Amino acid sequence: MSVSNYQFATRVSNLMPNPLREQAKHIQSADDYIKLTYGYPSEQAFPIEKLATLSDKIYREHAVDFMQYGESEGIPRLREQIKERLSQYQNLDVENNDVLITSGSTQGMDLVFKIFVNEGDTVLTEEQTFVGAVNAIKSYGGNAQGLPFDMINGCIDTKVLAQTLAADTAHKIKLLYLIPTFQNPVGTSMSLEKRQEVYAICQQYQVMIYEDDPYGDLIYNNIETIPKIKALDTSGLVIYAGSFSKILAPGSRLGYLLAPKAVFDRLVLVKQVADSFANLYWQYLASQLIDDYDFNEHIDYLRQIYKVKAETMVRALRQYVSQYMTFVEPDGGYFISVKLNHDIDPILFYDALDRYHVGVIPGNIMSAAGQGYERYFRLNFTLPTEEEITVGIERLAQAAATARIKQQTAL
Amino acid sequence: MSVSNYQFATRVSNLMPNPLREQAKHIQSADDYIKLTYGYPSEQAFPIEKLATLSDKIYREHAVDFMQYGESEGIPRLREQIKERLSQYQNLDVENNDVLITSGSTQGMDLVFKIFVNEGDTVLTEEQTFVGAVNAIKSYGGNAQGLPFDMINGCIDTKVLAQTLAADTAHKIKLLYLIPTFQNPVGTSMSLEKRQEVYAICQQYQVMIYEDDPYGDLIYNNIETIPKIKALDTSGLVIYAGSFSKILAPGSRLGYLLAPKAVFDRLVLVKQVADSFANLYWQYLASQLIDDYDFNEHIDYLRQIYKVKAETMVRALRQYVSQYMTFVEPDGGYFISVKLNHDIDPILFYDALDRYHVGVIPGNIMSAAGQGYERYFRLNFTLPTEEEITVGIERLAQAAATARIKQQTAL
């Protein structure tokens, strides 16, 4: 047997390496490289001093507990705290649903797709969406089908949703995967009316909704908080996914699912198979942080530092790039979505970005179909400093200037 | 949609909840309950003081690194250290293979089965094997097919292996899953000659081998270390799986796979989908432990404390239960496998164990077929104290005495 003829399962044969990872390696070695690429939190966002203090405390009080095997559901105290918060602040039903602690929100979607998606099934998504979700769907032999997406209003086309479900007489569509609040890559949110509409349609066609909400707490304007789709869930149709990655630390590898109990029971079984239980050190640490400190205060702090960064990026985009591209002003979250004007050649532009040492995520990578979004790209504003944001956007303009398609001269 | 008619994927419809989990909840509440059940390390096995010191150090030196996102492969330093150890002590080829850090060894098998097992495929195992592996195989729609297993010699029947592979003209058999060293549940090891034979057969039929080796370092007698099957792997057929759960802390959720590079590349893709990366805190902690302390000394310490426990259990079994059951003396690992004599009714015996407040794992739960091993059960000796071991085995005898089948009186 030579290395070239391993017979991999068909479900993984469609998975392609992320082209950015390889590219990034040589480009990112430049000293002046500016990363507007991935959804990384700011390094100032980690409450390191507090966590170091709490770490000493849990070493004194729980060392054996977090070194030994743990329950697949997660530690009882953290699950309770999450339920209390979801009930108190989001008005979610924590009686008919239960909380599973996952190894990051990445695992949450992996487990849900595993229990619902047969090979050949379909999951509907926003046309521009989280690439990790698309890959997870594919990894079970499923198809990710993007729905037309109104970026300004952060909402899929509900008419197309209803038509698509009505046409699905073979019931191949198993889930609707949405990021309704501060969407990735757009940063806008679906209105309450649209959420109600989407829920009613899914209720009619009995399709589950996966409400992915890693950014929900990170609001940067004073508009009222929009209820979660899960808050409308009277029929046990919605799986709500939260995460500590964007509001505490991605390294915690802590996310959670709030799921109807029958779904929760299945999730526990595949969680056991996946990795037995989420790392206990961070479960105890996060739980202690919520107990000993005001977690809302920490979130307020994040809102402040990220609001400044978001505004800095919006200001720079207005100042430097308006003749080359347009963008959607975000209400919260981690990202701004940008669209190149028609006189900018996308391939020349991305090549120029590499030369100017700026990283962004091209729209096709974040597209369910992997195409059709050549002119779009995503910018992250949480990781870079304000200075890096301004310089990075200046370079976008410089790169765009070199990528302008020359007007054809009339004969 | 009512809760009763969720349409789960066929691949998970075969997964059943572990019957022990529910049972255990009410029985384990007893104060005098003795747990000879799960493969938990001793609480004395965790180097808590050292880890607390190293934790302070990594908080000072790497806090931002372990709070931020990390690489799916694992942190470079720990991967290097693992490769160095595998090369130095096991003579494994770390040039044509690469190391992926997994979220516990549980995730290692989950990822491997995901990339190799199509629905309807088969994975061969020892008839008595790790239930987690069987569930993981089923969770991808695969079948776990047990091969006749010689418990005394820790080895599958190689003749049946060859016949089974020869008969598999449709190439449905994708992997051979083995725990060749200090097998779970038996504690014995396959000889070098048998390993060579198994490898040659798999090479002939081009079937991958998953060598699961969580217990390999825990040897309690002075016999020479047997080379890993991976050490024989000239054709890129063997995936070797190691773990820190049994030799450092299960809470670390750190395992690793050494896999041929083409397999490694696929594993990285499904690792990204599964949970992006293994928790970084423990990756830094384990790496620092290997750097700053003598890890071999720690393993020697474990060998000492577990050897005493293993001997205590063997002694107690000889003393108390020899008229009711037989057992296999282990060479290492965590377990002893016991078989009830023919005059003991297994159902009455397990019921009596519940009344006597002793936990064991019945053989059918650890059997690939889920049946045929009614008379067998597994004992763990690493978690209980020596006193608990002795009392626990005494109770086994008492339970067996109540479960003796009465001789039928001749008419």
PDB file of N, CA and C in Angstrom, chain A residues 205-236:
ATOM      1  N   TYR A 205     -43.059  23.466   8.444  1.00  0.00           N
ATOM      2  CA  TYR A 205     -42.426  22.361   7.714  1.00  0.00           C
ATOM      3  C   TYR A 205     -41.626  21.426   8.628  1.00  0.00           C
ATOM      4  N   GLN A 206     -41.748  21.667   9.941  1.00  0.00           N
ATOM      5  CA  GLN A 206     -41.068  20.808  10.913  1.00  0.00           C
ATOM      6  C   GLN A 206     -39.581  20.638  10.638  1.00  0.00           C
ATOM      7  N   VAL A 207     -38.916  21.778  10.486  1.00  0.00           N
ATOM      8  CA  VAL A 207     -37.468  21.755  10.283  1.00  0.00           C
ATOM      9  C   VAL A 207     -36.794  22.394  11.500  1.00  0.00           C
ATOM     10  N   MET A 208     -35.767  21.729  12.004  1.00  0.00           N
ATOM     11  CA  MET A 208     -35.042  22.238  13.159  1.00  0.00           C
ATOM     12  C   MET A 208     -34.238  23.489  12.793  1.00  0.00           C
ATOM     13  N   ILE A 209     -34.063  24.362  13.762  1.00  0.00           N
ATOM     14  CA  ILE A 209     -33.237  25.559  13.578  1.00  0.00           C
ATOM     15  C   ILE A 209     -32.030  25.468  14.509  1.00  0.00           C
ATOM     16  N   TYR A 210     -30.856  25.700  13.955  1.00  0.00           N
ATOM     17  CA  TYR A 210     -29.647  25.820  14.779  1.00  0.00           C
ATOM     18  C   TYR A 210     -29.333  27.301  14.872  1.00  0.00           C
ATOM     19  N   GLU A 211     -29.541  27.876  16.062  1.00  0.00           N
ATOM     20  CA  GLU A 211     -29.294  29.312  16.264  1.00  0.00           C
ATOM     21  C   GLU A 211     -27.900  29.486  16.858  1.00  0.00           C
ATOM     22  N   ASP A 212     -26.958  29.852  16.004  1.00  0.00           N
ATOM     23  CA  ASP A 212     -25.564  29.996  16.434  1.00  0.00           C
ATOM     24  C   ASP A 212     -25.358  31.423  16.924  1.00  0.00           C
ATOM     25  N   ASP A 213     -24.972  31.559  18.186  1.00  0.00           N
ATOM     26  CA  ASP A 213     -24.973  32.898  18.787  1.00  0.00           C
ATOM     27  C   ASP A 213     -23.687  33.208  19.571  1.00  0.00           C
ATOM     28  N   PRO A 214     -22.530  33.110  18.911  1.00  0.00           N
ATOM     29  CA  PRO A 214     -21.302  33.388  19.662  1.00  0.00           C
ATOM     30  C   PRO A 214     -21.083  34.870  19.952  1.00  0.00           C
ATOM     31  N   TYR A 215     -21.755  35.737  19.175  1.00  0.00           N
ATOM     32  CA  TYR A 215     -21.473  37.175  19.278  1.00  0.00           C
ATOM     33  C   TYR A 215     -22.581  37.954  19.975  1.00  0.00           C
ATOM     34  N   GLY A 216     -23.646  37.251  20.370  1.00  0.00           N
ATOM     35  CA  GLY A 216     -24.880  37.924  20.821  1.00  0.00           C
ATOM     36  C   GLY A 216     -24.697  38.965  21.901  1.00  0.00           C
ATOM     37  N   ASP A 217     -23.711  38.794  22.779  1.00  0.00           N
ATOM     38  CA  ASP A 217     -23.518  39.761  23.870  1.00  0.00           C
ATOM     39  C   ASP A 217     -22.774  41.020  23.429  1.00  0.00           C
ATOM     40  N   LEU A 218     -22.165  40.974  22.235  1.00  0.00           N
ATOM     41  CA  LEU A 218     -21.248  42.052  21.857  1.00  0.00           C
ATOM     42  C   LEU A 218     -21.929  43.099  20.985  1.00  0.00           C
ATOM     43  N   ILE A 219     -22.753  43.932  21.643  1.00  0.00           N
ATOM     44  CA  ILE A 219     -23.546  44.938  20.957  1.00  0.00           C
ATOM     45  C   ILE A 219     -22.862  46.290  21.127  1.00  0.00           C
ATOM     46  N   TYR A 220     -22.769  47.062  20.037  1.00  0.00           N
ATOM     47  CA  TYR A 220     -21.995  48.316  20.100  1.00  0.00           C
ATOM     48  C   TYR A 220     -22.836  49.559  19.880  1.00  0.00           C
ATOM     49  N   ASN A 221     -24.142  49.397  19.746  1.00  0.00           N
ATOM     50  CA  ASN A 221     -24.987  50.594  19.661  1.00  0.00           C
ATOM     51  C   ASN A 221     -26.044  50.476  20.751  1.00  0.00           C
ATOM     52  N   ASN A 222     -26.919  51.438  20.831  1.00  0.00           N
ATOM     53  CA  ASN A 222     -27.858  51.427  21.953  1.00  0.00           C
ATOM     54  C   ASN A 222     -29.240  50.881  21.581  1.00  0.00           C
ATOM     55  N   ILE A 223     -29.320  50.207  20.435  1.00  0.00           N
ATOM     56  CA  ILE A 223     -30.607  49.625  20.051  1.00  0.00           C
ATOM     57  C   ILE A 223     -30.990  48.542  21.056  1.00  0.00           C
ATOM     58  N   GLU A 224     -32.294  48.319  21.137  1.00  0.00           N
ATOM     59  CA  GLU A 224     -32.782  47.329  22.089  1.00  0.00           C
ATOM     60  C   GLU A 224     -32.317  45.928  21.673  1.00  0.00           C
ATOM     61  N   THR A 225     -32.071  45.068  22.643  1.00  0.00           N
ATOM     62  CA  THR A 225     -31.693  43.693  22.342  1.00  0.00           C
ATOM     63  C   THR A 225     -32.873  42.964  21.695  1.00  0.00           C
ATOM     64  N   ILE A 226     -32.576  42.258  20.600  1.00  0.00           N
ATOM     65  CA  ILE A 226     -33.630  41.506  19.903  1.00  0.00           C
ATOM     66  C   ILE A 226     -33.740  40.120  20.544  1.00  0.00           C
ATOM     67  N   PRO A 227     -34.959  39.648  20.833  1.00  0.00           N
ATOM     68  CA  PRO A 227     -35.090  38.297  21.412  1.00  0.00           C
ATOM     69  C   PRO A 227     -34.462  37.243  20.503  1.00  0.00           C
ATOM     70  N   LYS A 228     -33.877  36.214  21.129  1.00  0.00           N
ATOM     71  CA  LYS A 228     -33.345  35.089  20.381  1.00  0.00           C
ATOM     72  C   LYS A 228     -34.489  34.323  19.700  1.00  0.00           C
ATOM     73  N   ILE A 229     -34.183  33.639  18.605  1.00  0.00           N
ATOM     74  CA  ILE A 229     -35.206  32.768  17.986  1.00  0.00           C
ATOM     75  C   ILE A 229     -35.622  31.706  19.005  1.00  0.00           C
ATOM     76  N   LYS A 230     -34.681  31.261  19.800  1.00  0.00           N
ATOM     77  CA  LYS A 230     -34.973  30.241  20.818  1.00  0.00           C
ATOM     78  C   LYS A 230     -36.041  30.735  21.799  1.00  0.00           C
ATOM     79  N   ALA A 231     -36.112  32.048  22.009  1.00  0.00           N
ATOM     80  CA  ALA A 231     -37.121  32.588  22.933  1.00  0.00           C
ATOM     81  C   ALA A 231     -38.536  32.417  22.374  1.00  0.00           C
ATOM     82  N   LEU A 232     -38.634  32.161  21.068  1.00  0.00           N
ATOM     83  CA  LEU A 232     -39.948  31.975  20.426  1.00  0.00           C
ATOM     84  C   LEU A 232     -40.327  30.502  20.353  1.00  0.00           C
ATOM     85  N   ASP A 233     -39.444  29.634  20.857  1.00  0.00           N
ATOM     86  CA  ASP A 233     -39.547  28.203  20.549  1.00  0.00           C
ATOM     87  C   ASP A 233     -40.538  27.491  21.472  1.00  0.00           C
ATOM     88  N   THR A 234     -41.761  27.381  21.016  1.00  0.00           N
ATOM     89  CA  THR A 234     -42.784  26.677  21.797  1.00  0.00           C
ATOM     90  C   THR A 234     -42.881  25.204  21.411  1.00  0.00           C
ATOM     91  N   SER A 235     -42.241  24.800  20.305  1.00  0.00           N
ATOM     92  CA  SER A 235     -42.426  23.441  19.784  1.00  0.00           C
ATOM     93  C   SER A 235     -41.177  22.568  19.870  1.00  0.00           C
ATOM     94  N   GLY A 236     -40.132  23.048  20.533  1.00  0.00           N
ATOM     95  CA  GLY A 236     -38.923  22.228  20.619  1.00  0.00           C
ATOM     96  C   GLY A 236     -38.216  22.088  19.292  1.00  0.00           C
TER      97      GLY A 236
END
